Amino acid sequence: MKRLLSLTLLLSIFLTACGASAAPTPVPVTEAPTLAPTEVPPTATSKPESQTLLVFAAASLTDAFTEIGAAFDAANPGVTTTFNFAGSQALRTQIEEGAPADVFASANKTQMDAVIAASLITEETQKNFLTNKLVVILPANNPAALEKLEDLAKPGIKLVLAAKEVPVGKYSLEAFNLMNGSFGIDFKDKVLANVVSNEDNVKQVVAKVQLGEADAGIVYTSDAIAAPDLKTLEIPADVNVIAKYPIAPLSNAKNAELAAEFIEYVLSAEGQAILAKWGFIPVK
Amino acid sequence: MTRRQSTSRRIFSGGISKWIFILPSLILLAFFALPLFALVYRSIEPDFFANTLSRQAFQALKLSLGTSSLSTMITVLLGTPLAYLLARWKFKFKSWLELVIDLPIVLPPSVAGLALLIAFGRRGIFGAYLSEIGISIPFTTTAVIMAQLFVAAPLFIRSARIGFAHVDKQLEESAYVEGANQWQVFYEIMLPISARALASGTILTWTRALGEFGATILFAGNLEGVTQTMPIAIYIGFERDLGVAMALSVVLILVSVVLLILTKKIDNEEE
């Protein structure tokens, strides 16, 4: 940390010396144009007229949160909500490296806990706002003719998973462990031998199956609903894994009040209804 | 030696105006050097060797070196005749052909990856036929090499074309007069004279192939030992453990430095 500080100091001295304006750490943020932190007036007493909120959300939330964001903005004139969607593990790293997020919605506890451990989120403020289940997706023409869950172990099929660092990838491995109990102890090994790629986030898994490059992929039920052109194989409850999504405001959020309001909205009847529409299981 | 001395004297004899050159240069140099310095500086931690010597890092390095060497070899074999054609032959639509070859240099690699997928994917325009005879390219090491070839080969072709074009035409003419055929002219005259351009083009292509990321992750995916090259291992490592990502980055910087020193050596020996 000390090294980092001195380095930052060195850098800022250099930048000032050159007369350049010191920009904040650049972080890849989608929909960046609306993100303008400097426009927020520093006066805390008067409520600013136009406010921006930056939400870092798991890739699986892309469709649902885009809709929630639009509804939240409509209900709060002057508010612009922007999102950075990526695998939760990527969001975690970005936040740890100083990305200016106001809210973090993670697809699992592990990534949320890491941000809490870095003292960037207070543990008590996190709330679970939905649950999600796993499902197998297949291209519409089902090139490998997969009929049941056990077929995932058929030699030579092309299976695409999310990497084990990505929440849905971790859940998939947990589900295979459970399936070992039902389909034989070598089931997981046989399935993993069919994996041709470990993708960086859940939407990449969907894309590879949609393109027909993979014979099967494992994603959340919500992702399958967002891609109606795909076939699915249900995973029975006894071998499925229930994903719990936590959401929390960042301790150093530029707009703490608005961050709290957004989380409240996600947990409200309207917010939960939108989540249910996109195939998530509401908590309320 | 004498030339160098006089140049250095000139630097120190200039007045205020010399800063017009020195200051912008320093700013840009610092901009290049600082991030690299920061990366090396922060990667030096007790886990550095554990991180660089891990099985994943070793496999990624091996795959990267293997695939980039292969794609570079293919580039030289197929690219040299093409560059010669472009430099010496006159034919219709030549400028359009050059445009097609230069396009991959300026396109974002993600566009290249998508294009490869649409062409050679299982449902791609050509991939569908390959798929019928049991050949499937995506997610294989072949896909990695194809992605590298697509983005890196144009660099060699461009360099070789310029090299061939600079060869004195009179040399060729006199060789033809003395009864040499086209192959002899190419092999005995063109190749030796443009060797430097060919060599630096080769290294440029090699380093570019070594660093290929965008097209690879789209077209070839990410699987340890099969398609997970160094840049992809760094990207995935970045999300799991920054230490691993930084250690791998430093290894990649070292490999690139060695390659660049090699180019310099080749250049100097030619002089």
Coordinates of C-alpha atoms in Angstrom, one line a residue:
Chain A
M1 CA 0.0 0.0 0.0
K2 CA 2.8 2.3 0.9
R3 CA 4.5 1.6 -2.4
L4 CA 1.3 2.3 -4.2
L5 CA 1.0 5.6 -2.4
S6 CA 4.5 6.8 -3.2
L7 CA 4.0 5.7 -6.8
T8 CA 0.8 7.6 -7.1
L9 CA 2.5 10.6 -5.5
L10 CA 5.4 10.3 -8.0
L11 CA 2.9 10.1 -10.8
S12 CA 0.9 13.1 -9.7
I13 CA 4.1 15.2 -9.2
F14 CA 5.1 14.3 -12.7
L15 CA 1.7 15.1 -14.1
T16 CA 1.5 18.5 -12.3
A17 CA 5.0 19.3 -13.5
C18 CA 4.0 18.7 -17.0
G19 CA 0.9 20.9 -16.6
A20 CA -1.4 18.0 -17.5
S21 CA -4.6 17.5 -15.6
A22 CA -4.5 14.5 -13.4
A23 CA -7.3 12.2 -14.5
P24 CA -8.7 9.6 -12.1
T25 CA -7.7 6.0 -12.7
P26 CA -9.2 4.9 -16.0
V27 CA -11.5 2.0 -15.6
P28 CA -13.4 0.3 -18.4
V29 CA -17.0 1.4 -18.0
T30 CA -19.7 0.7 -20.5
E31 CA -22.0 3.5 -21.3
A32 CA -19.4 5.9 -20.2
P33 CA -20.7 9.1 -21.9
T34 CA -23.3 9.7 -19.3
L35 CA -20.8 9.2 -16.5
A36 CA -19.6 12.6 -15.4
P37 CA -18.7 12.7 -11.8
T38 CA -17.4 16.3 -12.0
E39 CA -20.8 17.6 -12.8
V40 CA -22.1 16.7 -9.4
P41 CA -22.0 19.9 -7.3
P42 CA -19.9 19.6 -4.2
T43 CA -22.4 21.4 -2.0
A44 CA -24.1 18.8 0.2
T45 CA -26.8 21.0 1.5
S46 CA -28.8 21.7 -1.7
K47 CA -30.0 18.7 -3.5
P48 CA -28.5 18.7 -7.0
E49 CA -30.9 18.8 -9.9
S50 CA -29.3 16.2 -12.1
Q51 CA -27.7 13.2 -10.5
T52 CA -25.9 10.2 -11.9
L53 CA -25.7 6.8 -10.4
L54 CA -23.2 4.2 -11.5
V55 CA -24.2 0.6 -10.8
F56 CA -21.8 -2.3 -11.2
A57 CA -23.9 -5.4 -11.9
A58 CA -23.3 -9.1 -12.7
A59 CA -23.5 -9.9 -16.5
S60 CA -26.6 -12.1 -15.9
L61 CA -28.5 -9.0 -14.7
T62 CA -28.0 -7.2 -18.0
D63 CA -31.5 -7.3 -19.3
A64 CA -33.4 -7.0 -16.0
F65 CA -31.3 -4.2 -14.6
T66 CA -31.4 -2.2 -17.8
E67 CA -35.2 -2.2 -17.5
I68 CA -35.1 -1.5 -13.7
G69 CA -32.7 1.4 -14.5
A70 CA -35.1 2.9 -17.0
A71 CA -38.0 2.6 -14.6
F72 CA -36.0 4.1 -11.7
D73 CA -34.9 7.0 -13.8
A74 CA -38.5 7.6 -14.9
A75 CA -39.7 7.5 -11.3
N76 CA -36.9 10.0 -10.3
P77 CA -36.7 12.9 -12.7
G78 CA -33.2 14.3 -13.1
V79 CA -31.6 10.9 -12.2
T80 CA -29.5 9.0 -14.8
T81 CA -28.5 5.5 -13.9
T82 CA -25.7 3.9 -15.8
F83 CA -24.5 0.3 -15.6
N84 CA -21.2 -1.5 -16.0
F85 CA -22.1 -5.2 -16.7
A86 CA -19.4 -7.8 -16.5
G87 CA -18.6 -11.0 -14.7
S88 CA -18.9 -10.3 -10.9
Q89 CA -15.2 -11.3 -10.5
A90 CA -14.2 -8.6 -13.0
L91 CA -16.4 -6.0 -11.3
R92 CA -14.8 -6.9 -8.0
T93 CA -11.3 -6.3 -9.3
Q94 CA -12.3 -3.0 -10.9
I95 CA -13.9 -1.8 -7.6
E96 CA -10.8 -2.9 -5.7
E97 CA -8.6 -0.9 -8.1
G98 CA -10.6 2.2 -7.5
A99 CA -13.5 2.2 -10.0
P100 CA -16.1 4.9 -9.1
A101 CA -19.0 2.6 -8.5
D102 CA -22.0 3.6 -6.3
V103 CA -23.7 0.2 -6.1
F104 CA -22.4 -3.4 -6.5
A105 CA -24.8 -6.2 -7.4
S106 CA -22.9 -9.5 -7.4
A107 CA -24.0 -12.9 -8.6
N108 CA -22.5 -14.6 -5.6
K109 CA -21.4 -14.1 -2.0
T110 CA -17.7 -14.8 -2.7
Q111 CA -17.2 -11.7 -4.8
M112 CA -19.3 -9.5 -2.5
D113 CA -17.3 -10.8 0.5
A114 CA -14.0 -9.9 -1.2
V115 CA -15.2 -6.2 -1.6
I116 CA -16.3 -6.3 2.1
A117 CA -12.9 -7.6 3.1
A118 CA -11.3 -4.7 1.2
S119 CA -13.4 -2.3 3.4
L120 CA -15.2 -0.9 0.4
I121 CA -18.6 -2.1 1.5
T122 CA -20.0 -2.4 5.0
E123 CA -21.2 -6.0 5.7
E124 CA -24.5 -4.9 7.3
T125 CA -25.6 -3.0 4.2
Q126 CA -25.7 -6.0 1.8
K127 CA -29.0 -7.6 1.1
N128 CA -29.9 -10.6 -1.0
F129 CA -32.3 -9.4 -3.7
L130 CA -33.0 -12.5 -5.8
T131 CA -32.2 -16.1 -6.4
N132 CA -31.4 -17.9 -9.6
K133 CA -31.1 -21.5 -10.8
L134 CA -29.0 -23.3 -13.4
V135 CA -30.2 -24.7 -16.6
V136 CA -28.5 -26.4 -19.6
I137 CA -29.0 -24.5 -22.9
L138 CA -28.7 -26.1 -26.4
P139 CA -28.7 -24.6 -29.9
A140 CA -32.2 -24.6 -31.5
N141 CA -31.2 -27.5 -33.8
N142 CA -29.6 -29.4 -31.0
P143 CA -26.6 -30.7 -33.2
A144 CA -25.4 -33.2 -30.6
A145 CA -28.9 -34.6 -30.1
L146 CA -28.8 -34.2 -26.3
E147 CA -32.1 -35.5 -24.7
K148 CA -31.4 -35.6 -21.0
L149 CA -28.9 -34.3 -18.4
E150 CA -26.9 -37.5 -18.4
D151 CA -26.0 -36.8 -22.1
L152 CA -23.6 -34.1 -21.0
A153 CA -21.2 -36.9 -20.3
K154 CA -21.5 -38.3 -23.9
P155 CA -17.9 -38.3 -25.3
G156 CA -17.1 -35.7 -27.9
I157 CA -19.8 -33.2 -27.3
K158 CA -18.7 -29.5 -27.1
L159 CA -19.6 -28.0 -23.8
V160 CA -19.0 -24.4 -22.9
L161 CA -19.0 -23.3 -19.3
A162 CA -18.2 -20.0 -17.5
A163 CA -14.7 -20.0 -16.0
K164 CA -14.5 -21.2 -12.4
E165 CA -13.7 -17.6 -11.3
V166 CA -17.1 -16.5 -12.7
P167 CA -20.0 -17.2 -10.2
V168 CA -22.1 -19.2 -12.7
G169 CA -19.0 -21.3 -13.5
K170 CA -18.4 -22.0 -9.8
Y171 CA -22.1 -22.9 -9.4
S172 CA -21.9 -25.3 -12.4
L173 CA -19.0 -27.2 -10.8
E174 CA -21.0 -27.4 -7.6
A175 CA -23.9 -28.9 -9.5
F176 CA -21.7 -31.5 -11.2
N177 CA -20.5 -32.6 -7.7
L178 CA -24.2 -33.1 -6.8
M179 CA -24.8 -35.0 -10.1
N180 CA -22.0 -37.4 -9.2
G181 CA -24.3 -38.7 -6.6
S182 CA -27.1 -39.4 -9.1
F183 CA -25.2 -40.4 -12.3
G184 CA -22.1 -42.1 -10.9
I185 CA -18.9 -40.9 -9.4
D186 CA -17.0 -40.3 -12.7
F187 CA -19.8 -38.2 -14.2
K188 CA -18.1 -34.8 -13.4
D189 CA -14.8 -35.9 -14.9
K190 CA -16.5 -37.1 -18.1
V191 CA -18.4 -33.8 -18.4
L192 CA -15.3 -31.7 -17.7
A193 CA -13.5 -33.7 -20.5
N194 CA -16.1 -32.3 -22.9
V195 CA -15.4 -28.6 -22.0
V196 CA -14.0 -26.7 -25.0
S197 CA -13.9 -23.3 -23.4
N198 CA -14.2 -21.5 -20.1
E199 CA -15.8 -18.2 -20.9
D200 CA -15.3 -14.9 -19.1
N201 CA -19.0 -14.3 -18.3
V202 CA -22.4 -15.9 -18.5
K203 CA -23.5 -13.9 -21.6
Q204 CA -20.4 -15.2 -23.5
V205 CA -21.6 -18.8 -22.8
V206 CA -25.1 -17.9 -24.2
A207 CA -23.5 -16.3 -27.3
K208 CA -21.3 -19.4 -28.1
V209 CA -24.4 -21.6 -27.9
Q210 CA -26.5 -19.2 -29.9
L211 CA -23.9 -19.1 -32.6
G212 CA -24.1 -22.9 -32.6
E213 CA -20.3 -23.2 -31.9
A214 CA -21.1 -25.2 -28.7
D215 CA -23.4 -28.2 -28.3
A216 CA -24.4 -27.2 -24.8
G217 CA -23.8 -24.6 -22.1
I218 CA -24.7 -24.0 -18.5
V219 CA -26.3 -20.7 -17.6
Y220 CA -28.9 -19.3 -15.2
T221 CA -32.6 -19.9 -16.0
S222 CA -32.9 -16.1 -16.4
D223 CA -30.4 -16.1 -19.3
A224 CA -32.3 -18.9 -21.0
I225 CA -35.5 -16.8 -20.8
A226 CA -33.6 -13.8 -22.3
A227 CA -32.6 -16.1 -25.2
P228 CA -35.9 -17.7 -26.3
D229 CA -34.4 -19.1 -29.5
L230 CA -32.4 -21.7 -27.4
K231 CA -33.6 -25.1 -26.2
T232 CA -33.1 -26.0 -22.6
L233 CA -32.6 -29.1 -20.5
E234 CA -33.9 -28.7 -16.9
I235 CA -31.7 -29.5 -14.0
P236 CA -33.8 -31.2 -11.3
A237 CA -33.9 -29.4 -7.9
D238 CA -32.0 -32.1 -6.0
V239 CA -28.9 -31.6 -8.2
N240 CA -29.4 -27.9 -8.9
V241 CA -27.7 -25.0 -7.1
I242 CA -29.5 -22.0 -5.9
A243 CA -27.6 -18.8 -6.6
K244 CA -28.2 -15.9 -4.2
Y245 CA -27.4 -12.4 -5.5
P246 CA -26.3 -9.8 -2.9
I247 CA -26.5 -6.0 -3.5
A248 CA -24.9 -3.2 -1.5
P249 CA -23.9 0.5 -1.7
L250 CA -20.2 1.3 -1.8
S251 CA -18.9 3.0 1.4
N252 CA -17.4 5.7 -0.7
A253 CA -20.3 6.1 -3.1
K254 CA -20.5 9.6 -4.6
N255 CA -24.2 9.6 -4.1
A256 CA -25.0 7.5 -1.1
E257 CA -28.6 8.7 -0.8
L258 CA -29.4 7.8 -4.4
A259 CA -27.6 4.4 -4.1
A260 CA -29.8 3.5 -1.1
E261 CA -32.9 4.6 -3.1
F262 CA -31.9 2.4 -6.0
I263 CA -31.4 -0.6 -3.8
E264 CA -34.8 0.1 -2.2
Y265 CA -36.3 0.2 -5.6
V266 CA -34.8 -3.1 -6.6
L267 CA -36.3 -4.7 -3.5
S268 CA -39.7 -3.0 -4.0
A269 CA -42.7 -4.7 -5.6
E270 CA -42.0 -3.0 -8.9
G271 CA -38.3 -3.9 -9.0
Q272 CA -39.0 -7.5 -8.0
A273 CA -41.7 -7.8 -10.6
I274 CA -39.3 -6.8 -13.3
L275 CA -36.7 -9.3 -12.0
A276 CA -39.4 -12.0 -12.0
K277 CA -40.3 -11.1 -15.6
W278 CA -36.7 -11.8 -16.7
G279 CA -36.8 -15.3 -15.1
F280 CA -35.2 -14.5 -11.7
I281 CA -36.8 -15.8 -8.5
P282 CA -37.7 -12.8 -6.4
V283 CA -36.9 -12.8 -2.6
K284 CA -40.2 -11.2 -1.7
Chain B
M1 CA 32.1 7.0 -34.1
T2 CA 32.8 10.6 -35.2
R3 CA 29.3 11.0 -36.4
R4 CA 27.9 10.1 -33.0
Q5 CA 30.2 12.6 -31.3
S6 CA 29.2 15.5 -33.4
T7 CA 25.5 14.7 -32.9
S8 CA 25.8 14.7 -29.1
R9 CA 27.7 18.0 -29.2
R10 CA 24.8 19.4 -31.2
I11 CA 22.3 18.5 -28.4
F12 CA 24.2 20.4 -25.8
S13 CA 25.0 23.4 -27.9
G14 CA 21.4 24.3 -28.7
G15 CA 19.7 27.2 -27.0
I16 CA 16.1 27.5 -25.6
S17 CA 14.8 26.0 -28.8
K18 CA 16.2 22.5 -28.0
W19 CA 13.5 22.2 -25.4
I20 CA 10.9 22.2 -28.1
F21 CA 12.2 18.8 -28.9
I22 CA 13.2 17.5 -25.5
L23 CA 10.1 18.3 -23.5
P24 CA 7.5 16.6 -25.7
S25 CA 9.8 13.6 -26.0
L26 CA 10.2 13.3 -22.3
I27 CA 6.5 13.5 -21.7
L28 CA 5.8 10.7 -24.2
L29 CA 8.7 8.6 -23.0
A30 CA 7.5 8.9 -19.4
F31 CA 4.0 7.9 -20.5
F32 CA 5.4 4.7 -22.0
A33 CA 7.8 4.0 -19.2
L34 CA 5.7 4.7 -16.1
P35 CA 3.0 2.0 -16.6
L36 CA 5.7 -0.6 -17.4
F37 CA 7.7 0.4 -14.4
A38 CA 4.6 0.3 -12.2
L39 CA 3.8 -3.2 -13.4
V40 CA 7.2 -4.6 -12.8
Y41 CA 7.5 -2.8 -9.5
R42 CA 4.3 -4.1 -8.1
S43 CA 4.8 -7.6 -9.4
I44 CA 7.9 -8.0 -7.4
E45 CA 6.5 -9.8 -4.4
P46 CA 7.3 -13.1 -2.6
D47 CA 4.9 -15.0 -4.8
F48 CA 6.4 -13.8 -8.0
F49 CA 8.2 -17.0 -8.8
A50 CA 5.4 -19.2 -7.6
N51 CA 3.1 -17.2 -9.9
T52 CA 5.4 -17.3 -13.0
L53 CA 6.4 -20.9 -12.5
S54 CA 2.8 -22.2 -12.0
R55 CA 1.6 -24.9 -14.4
Q56 CA -0.9 -22.6 -15.9
A57 CA 1.7 -19.9 -16.6
F58 CA 4.0 -22.5 -18.1
Q59 CA 1.3 -24.0 -20.3
A60 CA 0.2 -20.5 -21.5
L61 CA 3.8 -19.6 -22.3
K62 CA 4.4 -22.8 -24.2
L63 CA 1.2 -22.4 -26.2
S64 CA 1.9 -18.8 -27.0
L65 CA 5.5 -19.5 -28.2
G66 CA 4.4 -22.5 -30.2
T67 CA 1.4 -20.9 -31.9
S68 CA 3.1 -17.6 -32.6
S69 CA 6.1 -19.3 -34.1
L70 CA 3.9 -21.4 -36.3
S71 CA 1.7 -18.5 -37.5
T72 CA 4.9 -16.6 -38.2
M73 CA 6.3 -19.4 -40.3
I74 CA 3.1 -19.7 -42.3
T75 CA 3.2 -15.9 -42.8
V76 CA 6.7 -16.0 -44.2
L77 CA 6.0 -18.9 -46.5
L78 CA 2.8 -17.5 -48.0
G79 CA 3.5 -13.8 -47.4
T80 CA 6.9 -13.5 -49.2
P81 CA 5.5 -14.5 -52.7
L82 CA 2.5 -12.2 -52.1
A83 CA 4.7 -9.3 -51.1
Y84 CA 6.8 -9.9 -54.2
L85 CA 3.7 -9.9 -56.5
L86 CA 2.6 -6.7 -54.9
A87 CA 6.0 -5.0 -55.3
R88 CA 6.8 -6.0 -58.8
W89 CA 3.8 -7.1 -60.8
K90 CA 1.3 -4.8 -62.4
F91 CA -2.3 -6.0 -62.5
K92 CA -5.9 -4.8 -62.2
F93 CA -7.4 -4.1 -58.8
K94 CA -3.9 -4.1 -57.2
S95 CA -4.7 -1.2 -54.9
W96 CA -7.9 -2.9 -53.8
L97 CA -5.9 -6.0 -53.0
E98 CA -3.5 -3.9 -50.9
L99 CA -6.4 -2.4 -49.1
V100 CA -7.7 -5.9 -48.1
I101 CA -4.3 -6.8 -46.8
D102 CA -3.8 -3.6 -44.8
L103 CA -7.3 -3.7 -43.3
P104 CA -6.6 -6.3 -40.6
I105 CA -3.8 -3.9 -39.3
V106 CA -6.3 -1.1 -38.5
L107 CA -9.3 -3.2 -37.6
P108 CA -10.0 -3.9 -33.9
P109 CA -9.1 -7.5 -33.1
S110 CA -12.7 -8.1 -31.9
V111 CA -13.9 -7.4 -35.5
A112 CA -11.3 -9.9 -36.7
G113 CA -12.5 -12.6 -34.2
L114 CA -16.1 -12.0 -35.2
A115 CA -15.3 -12.2 -38.9
L116 CA -13.4 -15.5 -38.4
L117 CA -16.3 -16.9 -36.4
I118 CA -18.8 -15.9 -39.1
A119 CA -16.6 -17.4 -41.8
F120 CA -15.2 -20.5 -40.2
G121 CA -17.5 -21.2 -37.2
R122 CA -19.6 -24.4 -37.3
R123 CA -22.5 -22.4 -38.8
G124 CA -20.2 -20.1 -40.7
I125 CA -20.3 -19.5 -44.4
F126 CA -17.4 -21.9 -45.0
G127 CA -17.3 -23.6 -41.6
A128 CA -20.6 -25.2 -42.3
Y129 CA -19.1 -27.2 -45.1
L130 CA -16.0 -28.1 -43.0
S131 CA -18.4 -29.2 -40.3
E132 CA -20.1 -31.6 -42.6
I133 CA -16.8 -33.5 -43.2
G134 CA -16.1 -33.5 -39.5
I135 CA -13.8 -30.5 -39.2
S136 CA -14.6 -28.0 -36.5
I137 CA -12.2 -25.1 -36.0
P138 CA -13.5 -22.9 -33.1
F139 CA -12.1 -23.7 -29.6
T140 CA -9.0 -25.5 -31.1
T141 CA -5.3 -24.6 -31.3
T142 CA -5.8 -24.2 -35.0
A143 CA -8.2 -21.4 -34.3
V144 CA -5.6 -19.6 -32.2
I145 CA -3.1 -19.8 -35.1
M146 CA -5.7 -18.6 -37.6
A147 CA -6.5 -15.6 -35.3
Q148 CA -2.8 -14.7 -35.1
L149 CA -2.3 -15.1 -38.8
F150 CA -5.2 -12.8 -39.6
V151 CA -4.1 -9.9 -37.4
A152 CA -0.3 -10.3 -37.6
A153 CA 0.6 -11.5 -41.2
P154 CA -0.2 -8.1 -42.8
L155 CA 2.6 -6.6 -40.9
F156 CA 5.1 -8.9 -42.5
I157 CA 3.6 -8.5 -46.0
R158 CA 3.7 -4.7 -45.7
S159 CA 7.3 -4.7 -44.6
A160 CA 8.4 -7.2 -47.2
R161 CA 6.5 -5.4 -50.0
I162 CA 8.3 -2.1 -49.1
G163 CA 11.7 -4.0 -49.0
F164 CA 11.2 -5.6 -52.4
A165 CA 10.0 -2.3 -53.9
H166 CA 13.2 -0.6 -52.8
V167 CA 15.4 -3.0 -54.7
D168 CA 17.1 -1.1 -57.7
K169 CA 15.2 -2.2 -60.9
Q170 CA 18.4 -1.9 -63.0
L171 CA 19.9 -4.7 -61.0
E172 CA 17.0 -6.9 -62.0
E173 CA 17.1 -5.7 -65.6
S174 CA 20.7 -6.6 -66.0
A175 CA 20.2 -10.0 -64.5
Y176 CA 17.4 -10.7 -66.9
V177 CA 19.6 -9.5 -69.8
E178 CA 22.2 -12.1 -68.7
G179 CA 19.6 -14.8 -69.0
A180 CA 18.4 -15.3 -65.4
N181 CA 14.8 -16.5 -64.9
Q182 CA 12.3 -15.0 -62.5
W183 CA 13.1 -17.4 -59.7
Q184 CA 16.8 -16.8 -60.0
V185 CA 16.3 -13.0 -59.9
F186 CA 14.1 -13.4 -56.8
Y187 CA 16.4 -15.8 -55.0
E188 CA 19.8 -14.3 -56.0
I189 CA 19.0 -10.6 -56.0
M190 CA 15.7 -9.7 -54.3
L191 CA 16.0 -11.9 -51.3
P192 CA 19.5 -10.9 -50.2
I193 CA 19.0 -7.2 -50.7
S194 CA 15.7 -7.0 -48.9
A195 CA 16.7 -9.5 -46.1
R196 CA 16.6 -6.8 -43.5
A197 CA 13.1 -5.7 -44.3
L198 CA 12.0 -9.4 -44.3
A199 CA 13.7 -10.1 -41.0
S200 CA 12.2 -7.1 -39.2
G201 CA 8.8 -7.8 -40.7
T202 CA 9.1 -11.4 -39.4
I203 CA 9.8 -10.2 -35.9
L204 CA 7.0 -7.6 -36.0
T205 CA 4.6 -10.3 -37.0
W206 CA 5.9 -12.6 -34.3
T207 CA 5.5 -10.1 -31.5
R208 CA 2.1 -9.1 -32.7
A209 CA 1.0 -12.8 -32.9
L210 CA 2.5 -13.3 -29.4
G211 CA 0.3 -10.5 -28.1
E212 CA -2.9 -11.4 -29.9
F213 CA -5.9 -11.3 -27.6
G214 CA -9.2 -10.0 -29.0
A215 CA -9.6 -12.2 -32.0
T216 CA -8.4 -15.3 -30.0
I217 CA -10.8 -15.0 -27.1
L218 CA -13.7 -14.6 -29.5
F219 CA -12.8 -17.3 -32.0
A220 CA -10.8 -19.8 -30.0
G221 CA -12.2 -19.3 -26.5
N222 CA -10.3 -20.0 -23.3
L223 CA -9.1 -23.5 -22.3
E224 CA -5.9 -24.2 -20.5
G225 CA -3.3 -25.9 -22.6
V226 CA -5.4 -25.7 -25.8
T227 CA -6.4 -22.1 -26.4
Q228 CA -5.3 -20.2 -23.3
T229 CA -2.4 -18.1 -24.6
M230 CA -0.4 -15.7 -22.4
P231 CA -2.6 -12.7 -23.0
I232 CA -5.8 -14.6 -22.2
A233 CA -4.2 -16.1 -19.1
I234 CA -3.4 -12.6 -18.1
Y235 CA -6.9 -11.4 -18.7
I236 CA -8.5 -14.3 -16.8
G237 CA -5.8 -14.0 -14.1
F238 CA -6.6 -10.3 -13.6
E239 CA -10.0 -11.4 -12.4
R240 CA -8.8 -14.0 -10.0
D241 CA -5.5 -12.9 -8.7
L242 CA -3.8 -9.7 -9.7
G243 CA -0.4 -11.1 -8.6
V244 CA -0.6 -13.9 -11.2
A245 CA -1.7 -11.5 -13.9
M246 CA 1.2 -9.1 -13.2
A247 CA 3.7 -11.9 -13.0
L248 CA 2.6 -13.2 -16.4
S249 CA 2.7 -9.7 -17.8
V250 CA 6.3 -9.3 -16.7
V251 CA 7.2 -12.6 -18.4
L252 CA 5.6 -11.4 -21.6
I253 CA 7.4 -8.1 -21.4
L254 CA 10.7 -10.0 -21.0
V255 CA 10.0 -12.3 -24.0
S256 CA 9.1 -9.2 -26.1
V257 CA 12.3 -7.4 -25.0
V258 CA 14.4 -10.4 -26.1
L259 CA 12.7 -10.4 -29.5
L260 CA 13.2 -6.7 -30.0
I261 CA 16.9 -6.9 -29.0
L262 CA 17.1 -9.7 -31.6
T263 CA 15.7 -7.4 -34.3
K264 CA 18.2 -4.7 -33.3
K265 CA 21.1 -7.2 -33.6
I266 CA 19.9 -8.3 -37.0
D267 CA 19.7 -4.7 -38.1
N268 CA 23.2 -3.9 -36.8
E269 CA 24.8 -6.9 -38.4
E270 CA 23.3 -5.9 -41.8
E271 CA 25.0 -2.5 -41.5

